Coordinates of C-alpha atoms and ligand atoms in Angstrom, one line a residue:
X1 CA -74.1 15.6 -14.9
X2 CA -74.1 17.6 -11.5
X3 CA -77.8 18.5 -10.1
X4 CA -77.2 21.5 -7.9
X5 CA -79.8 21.9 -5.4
X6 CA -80.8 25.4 -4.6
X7 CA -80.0 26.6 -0.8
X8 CA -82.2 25.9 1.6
X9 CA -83.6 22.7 -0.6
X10 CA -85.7 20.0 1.7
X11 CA -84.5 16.5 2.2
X12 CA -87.7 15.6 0.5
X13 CA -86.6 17.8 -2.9
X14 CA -83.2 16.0 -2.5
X15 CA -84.6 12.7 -1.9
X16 CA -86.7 13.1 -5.1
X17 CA -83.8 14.2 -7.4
X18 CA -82.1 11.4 -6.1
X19 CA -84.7 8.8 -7.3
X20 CA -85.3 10.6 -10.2
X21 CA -81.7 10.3 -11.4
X22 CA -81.7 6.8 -10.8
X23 CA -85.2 6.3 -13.0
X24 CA -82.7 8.0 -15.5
X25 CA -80.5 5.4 -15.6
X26 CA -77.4 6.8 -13.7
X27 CA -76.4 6.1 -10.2
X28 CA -77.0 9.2 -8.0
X29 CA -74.0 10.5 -5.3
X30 CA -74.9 13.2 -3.0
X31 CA -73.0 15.6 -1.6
X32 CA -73.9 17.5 1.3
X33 CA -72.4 21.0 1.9
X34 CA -72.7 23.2 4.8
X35 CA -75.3 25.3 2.8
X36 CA -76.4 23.4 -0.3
X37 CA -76.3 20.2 -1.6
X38 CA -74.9 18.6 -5.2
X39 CA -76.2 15.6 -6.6
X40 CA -73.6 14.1 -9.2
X41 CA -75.2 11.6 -11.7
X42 CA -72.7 9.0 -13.3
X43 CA -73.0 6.3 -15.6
X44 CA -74.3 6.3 -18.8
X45 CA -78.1 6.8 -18.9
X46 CA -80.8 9.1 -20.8
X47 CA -79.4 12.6 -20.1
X48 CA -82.7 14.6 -21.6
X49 CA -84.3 13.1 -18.1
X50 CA -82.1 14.7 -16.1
X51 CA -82.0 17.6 -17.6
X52 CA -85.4 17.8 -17.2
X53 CA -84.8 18.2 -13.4
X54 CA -84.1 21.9 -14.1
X55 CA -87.7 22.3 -13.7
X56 CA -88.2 20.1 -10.4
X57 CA -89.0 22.1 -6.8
X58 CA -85.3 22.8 -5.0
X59 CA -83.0 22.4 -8.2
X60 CA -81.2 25.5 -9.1
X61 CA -79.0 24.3 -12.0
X62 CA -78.3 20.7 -13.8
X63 CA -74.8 21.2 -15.4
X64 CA -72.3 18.5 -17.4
X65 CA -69.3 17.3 -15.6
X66 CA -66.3 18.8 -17.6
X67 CA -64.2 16.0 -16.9
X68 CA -64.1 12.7 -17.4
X69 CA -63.3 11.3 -13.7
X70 CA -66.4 12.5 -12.0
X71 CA -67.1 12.1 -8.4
X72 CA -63.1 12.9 -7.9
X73 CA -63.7 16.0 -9.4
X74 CA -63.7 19.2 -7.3
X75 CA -66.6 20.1 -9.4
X76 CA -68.6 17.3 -7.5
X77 CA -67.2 18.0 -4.3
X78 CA -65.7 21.5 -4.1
X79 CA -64.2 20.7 -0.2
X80 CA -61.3 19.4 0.1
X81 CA -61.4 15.5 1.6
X82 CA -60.0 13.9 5.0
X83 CA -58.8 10.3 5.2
X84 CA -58.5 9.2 8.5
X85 CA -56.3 6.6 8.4
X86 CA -56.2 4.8 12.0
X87 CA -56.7 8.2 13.5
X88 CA -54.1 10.1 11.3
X89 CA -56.2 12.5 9.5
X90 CA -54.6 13.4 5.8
X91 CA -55.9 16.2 3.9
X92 CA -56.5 18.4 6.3
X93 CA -54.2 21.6 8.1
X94 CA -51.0 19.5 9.3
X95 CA -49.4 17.8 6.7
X96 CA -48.3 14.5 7.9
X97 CA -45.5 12.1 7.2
X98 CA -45.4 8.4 6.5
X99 CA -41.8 6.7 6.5
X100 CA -40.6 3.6 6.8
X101 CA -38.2 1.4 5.2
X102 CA -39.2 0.3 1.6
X103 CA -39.3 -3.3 3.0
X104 CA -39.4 -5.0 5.8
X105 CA -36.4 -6.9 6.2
X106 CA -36.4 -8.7 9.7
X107 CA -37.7 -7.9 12.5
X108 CA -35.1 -5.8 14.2
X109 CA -34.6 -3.3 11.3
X110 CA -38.7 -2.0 11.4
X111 CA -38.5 -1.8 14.5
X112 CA -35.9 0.1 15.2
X113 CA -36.9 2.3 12.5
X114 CA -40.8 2.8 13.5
X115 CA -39.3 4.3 16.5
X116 CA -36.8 6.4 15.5
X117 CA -39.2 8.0 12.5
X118 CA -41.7 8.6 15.4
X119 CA -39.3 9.9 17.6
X120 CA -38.6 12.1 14.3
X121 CA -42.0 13.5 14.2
X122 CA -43.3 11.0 11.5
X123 CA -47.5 10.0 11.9
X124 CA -47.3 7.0 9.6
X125 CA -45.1 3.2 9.5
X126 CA -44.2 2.8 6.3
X127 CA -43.2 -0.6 4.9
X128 CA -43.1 -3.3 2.1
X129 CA -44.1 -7.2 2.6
X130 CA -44.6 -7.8 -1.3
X131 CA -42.3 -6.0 -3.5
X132 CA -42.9 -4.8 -7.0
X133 CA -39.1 -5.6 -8.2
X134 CA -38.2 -4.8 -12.0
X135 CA -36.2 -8.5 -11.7
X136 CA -37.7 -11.4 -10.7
X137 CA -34.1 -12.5 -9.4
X138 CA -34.0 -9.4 -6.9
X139 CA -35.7 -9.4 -3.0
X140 CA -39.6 -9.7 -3.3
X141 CA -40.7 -9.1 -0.1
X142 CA -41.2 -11.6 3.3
X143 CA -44.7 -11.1 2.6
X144 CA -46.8 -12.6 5.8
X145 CA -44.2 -12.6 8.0
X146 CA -43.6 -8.8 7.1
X147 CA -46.7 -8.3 7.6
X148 CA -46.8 -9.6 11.1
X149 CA -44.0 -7.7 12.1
X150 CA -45.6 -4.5 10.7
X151 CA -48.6 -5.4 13.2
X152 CA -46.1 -5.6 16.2
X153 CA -44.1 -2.5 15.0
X154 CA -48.1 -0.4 15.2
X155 CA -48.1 -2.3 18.7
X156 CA -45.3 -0.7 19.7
X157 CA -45.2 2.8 18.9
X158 CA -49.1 3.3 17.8
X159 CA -47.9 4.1 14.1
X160 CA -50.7 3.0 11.5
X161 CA -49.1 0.8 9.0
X162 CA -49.4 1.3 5.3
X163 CA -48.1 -1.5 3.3
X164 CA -48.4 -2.6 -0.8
X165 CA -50.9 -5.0 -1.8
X166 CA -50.4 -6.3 -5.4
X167 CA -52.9 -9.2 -5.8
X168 CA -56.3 -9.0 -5.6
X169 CA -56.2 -12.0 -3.5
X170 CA -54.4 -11.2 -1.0
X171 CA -56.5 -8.2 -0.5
X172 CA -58.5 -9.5 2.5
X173 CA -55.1 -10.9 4.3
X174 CA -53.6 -7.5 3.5
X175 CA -56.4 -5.6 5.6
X176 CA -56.2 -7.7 8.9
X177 CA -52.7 -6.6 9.4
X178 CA -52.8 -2.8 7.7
X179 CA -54.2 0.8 8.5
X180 CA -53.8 1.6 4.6
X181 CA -53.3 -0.1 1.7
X182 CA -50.8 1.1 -1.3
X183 CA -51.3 0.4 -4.9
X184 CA -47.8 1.0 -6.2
X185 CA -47.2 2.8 -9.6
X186 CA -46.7 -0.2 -11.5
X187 CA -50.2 -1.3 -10.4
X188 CA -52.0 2.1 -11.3
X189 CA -53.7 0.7 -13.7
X190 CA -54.5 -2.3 -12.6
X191 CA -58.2 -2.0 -12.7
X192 CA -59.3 -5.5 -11.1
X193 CA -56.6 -5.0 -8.0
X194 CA -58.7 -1.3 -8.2
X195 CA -62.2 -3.0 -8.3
X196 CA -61.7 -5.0 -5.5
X197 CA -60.0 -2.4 -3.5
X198 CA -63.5 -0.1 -4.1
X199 CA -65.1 -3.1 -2.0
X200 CA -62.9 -2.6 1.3
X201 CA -63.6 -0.7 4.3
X202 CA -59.9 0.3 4.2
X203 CA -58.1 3.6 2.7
X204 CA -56.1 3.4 -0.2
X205 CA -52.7 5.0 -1.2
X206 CA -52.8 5.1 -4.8
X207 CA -49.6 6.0 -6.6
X208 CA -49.0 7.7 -9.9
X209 CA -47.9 5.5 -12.7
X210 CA -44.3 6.2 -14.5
X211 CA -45.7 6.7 -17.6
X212 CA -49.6 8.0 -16.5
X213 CA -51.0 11.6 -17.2
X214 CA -52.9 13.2 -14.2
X215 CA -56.2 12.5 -16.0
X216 CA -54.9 8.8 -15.8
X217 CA -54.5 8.5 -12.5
X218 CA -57.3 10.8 -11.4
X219 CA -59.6 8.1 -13.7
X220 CA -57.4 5.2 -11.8
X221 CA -59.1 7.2 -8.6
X222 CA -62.6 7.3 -10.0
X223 CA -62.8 3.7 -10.2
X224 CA -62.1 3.3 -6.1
X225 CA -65.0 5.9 -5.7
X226 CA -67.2 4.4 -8.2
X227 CA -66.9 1.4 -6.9
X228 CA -67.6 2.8 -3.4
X229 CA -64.3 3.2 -1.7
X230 CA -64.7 6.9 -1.0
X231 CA -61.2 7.2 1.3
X232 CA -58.6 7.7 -1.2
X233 CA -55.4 9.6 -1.0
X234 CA -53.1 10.2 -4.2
X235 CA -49.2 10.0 -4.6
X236 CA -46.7 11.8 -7.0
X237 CA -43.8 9.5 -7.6
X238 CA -42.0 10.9 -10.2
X239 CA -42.4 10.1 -14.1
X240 CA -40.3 8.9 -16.8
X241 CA -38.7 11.4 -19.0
X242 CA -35.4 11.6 -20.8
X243 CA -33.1 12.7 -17.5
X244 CA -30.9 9.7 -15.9
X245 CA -29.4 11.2 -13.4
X246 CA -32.7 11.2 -11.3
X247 CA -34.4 7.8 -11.1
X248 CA -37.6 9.7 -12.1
X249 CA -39.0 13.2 -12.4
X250 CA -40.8 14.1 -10.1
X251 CA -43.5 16.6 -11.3
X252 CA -44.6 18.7 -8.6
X253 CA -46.7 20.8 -11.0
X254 CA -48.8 17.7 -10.7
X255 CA -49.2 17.7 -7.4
X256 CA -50.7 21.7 -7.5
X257 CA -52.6 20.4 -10.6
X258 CA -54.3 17.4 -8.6
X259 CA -55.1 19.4 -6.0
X260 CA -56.8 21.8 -8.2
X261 CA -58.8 19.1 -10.4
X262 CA -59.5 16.7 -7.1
X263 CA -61.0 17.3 -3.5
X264 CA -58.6 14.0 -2.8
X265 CA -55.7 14.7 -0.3
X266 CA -52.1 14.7 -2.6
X267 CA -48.8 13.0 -0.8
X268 CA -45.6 13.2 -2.9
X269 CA -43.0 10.5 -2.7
X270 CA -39.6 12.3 -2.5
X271 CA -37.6 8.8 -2.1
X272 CA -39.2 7.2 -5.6
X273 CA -38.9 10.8 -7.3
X274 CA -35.9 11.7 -6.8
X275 CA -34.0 7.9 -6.4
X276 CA -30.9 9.9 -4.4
X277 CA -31.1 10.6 -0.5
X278 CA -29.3 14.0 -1.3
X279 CA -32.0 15.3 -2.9
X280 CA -35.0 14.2 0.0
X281 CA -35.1 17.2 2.1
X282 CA -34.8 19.7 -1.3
X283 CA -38.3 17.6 -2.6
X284 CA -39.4 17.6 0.9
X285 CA -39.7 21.1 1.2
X286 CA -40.5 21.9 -2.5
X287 CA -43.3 19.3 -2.4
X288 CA -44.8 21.1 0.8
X289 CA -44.6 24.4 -0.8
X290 CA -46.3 23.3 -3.5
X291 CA -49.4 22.0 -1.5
X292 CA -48.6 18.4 -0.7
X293 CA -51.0 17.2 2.2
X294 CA -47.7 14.7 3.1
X295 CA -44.9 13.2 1.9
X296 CA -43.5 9.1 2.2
X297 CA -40.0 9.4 2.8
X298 CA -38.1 5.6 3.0
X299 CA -35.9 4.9 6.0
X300 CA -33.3 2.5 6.8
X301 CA -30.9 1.9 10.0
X302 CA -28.3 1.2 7.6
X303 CA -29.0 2.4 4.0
X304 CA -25.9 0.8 2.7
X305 CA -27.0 -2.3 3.8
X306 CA -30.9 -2.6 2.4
X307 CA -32.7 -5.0 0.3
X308 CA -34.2 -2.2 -1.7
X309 CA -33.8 1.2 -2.7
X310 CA -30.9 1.9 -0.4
X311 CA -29.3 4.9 -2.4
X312 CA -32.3 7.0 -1.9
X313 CA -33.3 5.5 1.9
X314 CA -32.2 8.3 4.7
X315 CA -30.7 6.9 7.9
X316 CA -32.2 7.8 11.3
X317 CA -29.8 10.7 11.5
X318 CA -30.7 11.9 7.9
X319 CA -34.3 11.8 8.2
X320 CA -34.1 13.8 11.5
X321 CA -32.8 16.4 10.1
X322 CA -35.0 16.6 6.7
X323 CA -37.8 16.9 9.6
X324 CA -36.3 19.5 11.5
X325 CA -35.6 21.3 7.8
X326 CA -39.5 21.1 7.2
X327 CA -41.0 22.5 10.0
X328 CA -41.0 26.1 10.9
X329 CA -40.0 28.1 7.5
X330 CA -42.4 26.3 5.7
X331 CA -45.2 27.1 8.0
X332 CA -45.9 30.4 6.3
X333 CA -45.2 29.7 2.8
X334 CA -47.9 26.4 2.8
X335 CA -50.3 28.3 4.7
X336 CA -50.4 25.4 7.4
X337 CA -50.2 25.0 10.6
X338 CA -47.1 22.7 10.8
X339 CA -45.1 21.0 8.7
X340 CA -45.5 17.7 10.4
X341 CA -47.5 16.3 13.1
Ligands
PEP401 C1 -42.4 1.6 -2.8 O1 -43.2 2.4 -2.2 O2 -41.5 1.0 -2.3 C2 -42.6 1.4 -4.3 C3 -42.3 0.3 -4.9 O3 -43.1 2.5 -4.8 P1 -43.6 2.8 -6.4 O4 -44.8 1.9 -6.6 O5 -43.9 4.2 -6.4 O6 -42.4 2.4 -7.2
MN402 MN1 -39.1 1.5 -2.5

């Protein structure tokens, strides 16, 4: 249930609806507009007590929550959310870019590549230290030693660093050496990696599933708020469906449609969606179009020659140019200030 305060309602009338809500059993979360103020209520407790609060000084209305993910609803906070992540502020007018290769190989190739991608205009270091790999025989990552590197690469060029963390327990190693921290697709749903994620001061890049509905993954959201991580961003991916010649689908209607249902920032992940470095600067643009707050594009010195994901990795040359692509026609048609930062 939402409590909407009326305009103009004292701290003390907010203050009282607050406590009231949690006498009722629920846990209160305020939201405080420019003009008025909503107090969401969620958990499971004796609703006839809150609606009761129709009748309390400085309430104008107590309504239900139409969907089930709650304070990621737009309904709970109708404007639009900015994660700053080291500095890098996503959600907001510029759209930014992270990119990166998928993992970090030595030492020499993110390096190399944190510089060119900034050189190209990229805000964000992309890059992987423990990979999620369909085969257990294929490259899993250099995991701390990645991670170091990824520490010197920020260093170096003053990207942030957004890397995967797939284990719960490596969670507080993770955030010494990152700016962000990804949940990959395959993860989504992994609600105790997404419990103790709530618990860190850190943002979180949280990926659609293959196989997970918006509501899904909104709900995958709603347990990093819930639990108190309010600085969440969300990522399209692409989807299973029947087409092969694509590694995935990647459904930019549900990058509009989060957008509309969420006050969370939306990034869309071109390389993962599309699988083919052809098709990066199309989805780049489309994704934009479509609202995306960012994209995270993979990069590689030498595609040919990566650990993972190579077919759909741009080289230095290649991603220039899918940056140079993005920037001015697209300024009108997004209704932002620039494509990239
Ligand atoms: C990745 O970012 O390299 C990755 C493994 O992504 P996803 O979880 O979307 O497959
Ligand atoms: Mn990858």
């Amino acid at each position: 249930m939402i409590v909407n305060m009326a305009e103009g309602a004292s701290e003390q009338e907010i203050e009282h609806v607050i406590d009231r809500i949690r006498e009722a059993g629920f846990q209160p979360h305020a939201t405080r507009g420019t003009t008025r103020t909503i107090v969401a209520a969620v958990g499971s407790g004796r609703r006839h007590e809150l609606e009761a609060l129709r009748a309390a000084a400085g309430v104008e209305d107590v309504v239900a929550i139409a969907q089930p993910f709650k304070l990621v609803s737009r309904q709970v906070k109708p404007h639009r959310t900015v994660v700053d992540v080291g500095g890098v502020a996503i959600g907001g007018e510029t759209v930014i870019v992270i990119a990166g290769p998928c993992s970090v190989e030595s030492r020499e190739q993110l390096i190399s590549t944190a510089e060119a991608v900034k050189n190209a205009g990229a805000s964000l270091l992309r890059g992987g230290a423990y990979k999620p790999r369909t085969s257990p025989y294929d490259f899993q990552g250099l995991g701390i030693e990645a991670l170091r590197i990824l520490r010197e690469a920020r260093e170096k060029t003053g990207l942030p660093v957004v890397t995967e963390v797939m284990a719960t327990e490596d969670v507080d190693m993770i955030c010494e050496y990152a700016d962000m921290l990804q949940v990959g697709a395959r993860n989504m749903q992994n609600f105790a990696l997404l419990r103790r994620l709530a618990t860190v001061e850190k943002p979180v890049l949280l990926k659609r599933g293959p196989s997970a509905t918006v509501k899904e993954w909104l709900l995958a959201a709603e347990y990093l708020l819930a639990g108190g991580n309010p600085q969440v961003v969300l990522c399209e991916r692409g989807i299973k469906t029947f087409e092969t010649e694509t590694r995935n689908t990647m459904d930019l209607a549900a990058v509009a449609l989060a957008r509309e249902l969420s006050h969370l920032p939306v990034i869309a992940d071109p390389s993962h969606g599309t699988g083919k470095q052809s098709l990066i600067g199309a989805m780049s643009r489309a994704a934009i179009a479509a609202g995306a707050d960012g994209l995270i594009i993979e990069v590689h010195p030498c595609p040919e020659r990566a650990l993972s994901d190579g077919p759909q990795s741009l080289d230095f040359t290649g991603f220039q140019k899918v940056m140079q692509a993005m920037s001015t026609p697209l300024r009108g048609v997004a209704g932002r200030k620039e494509a990239y930062a």
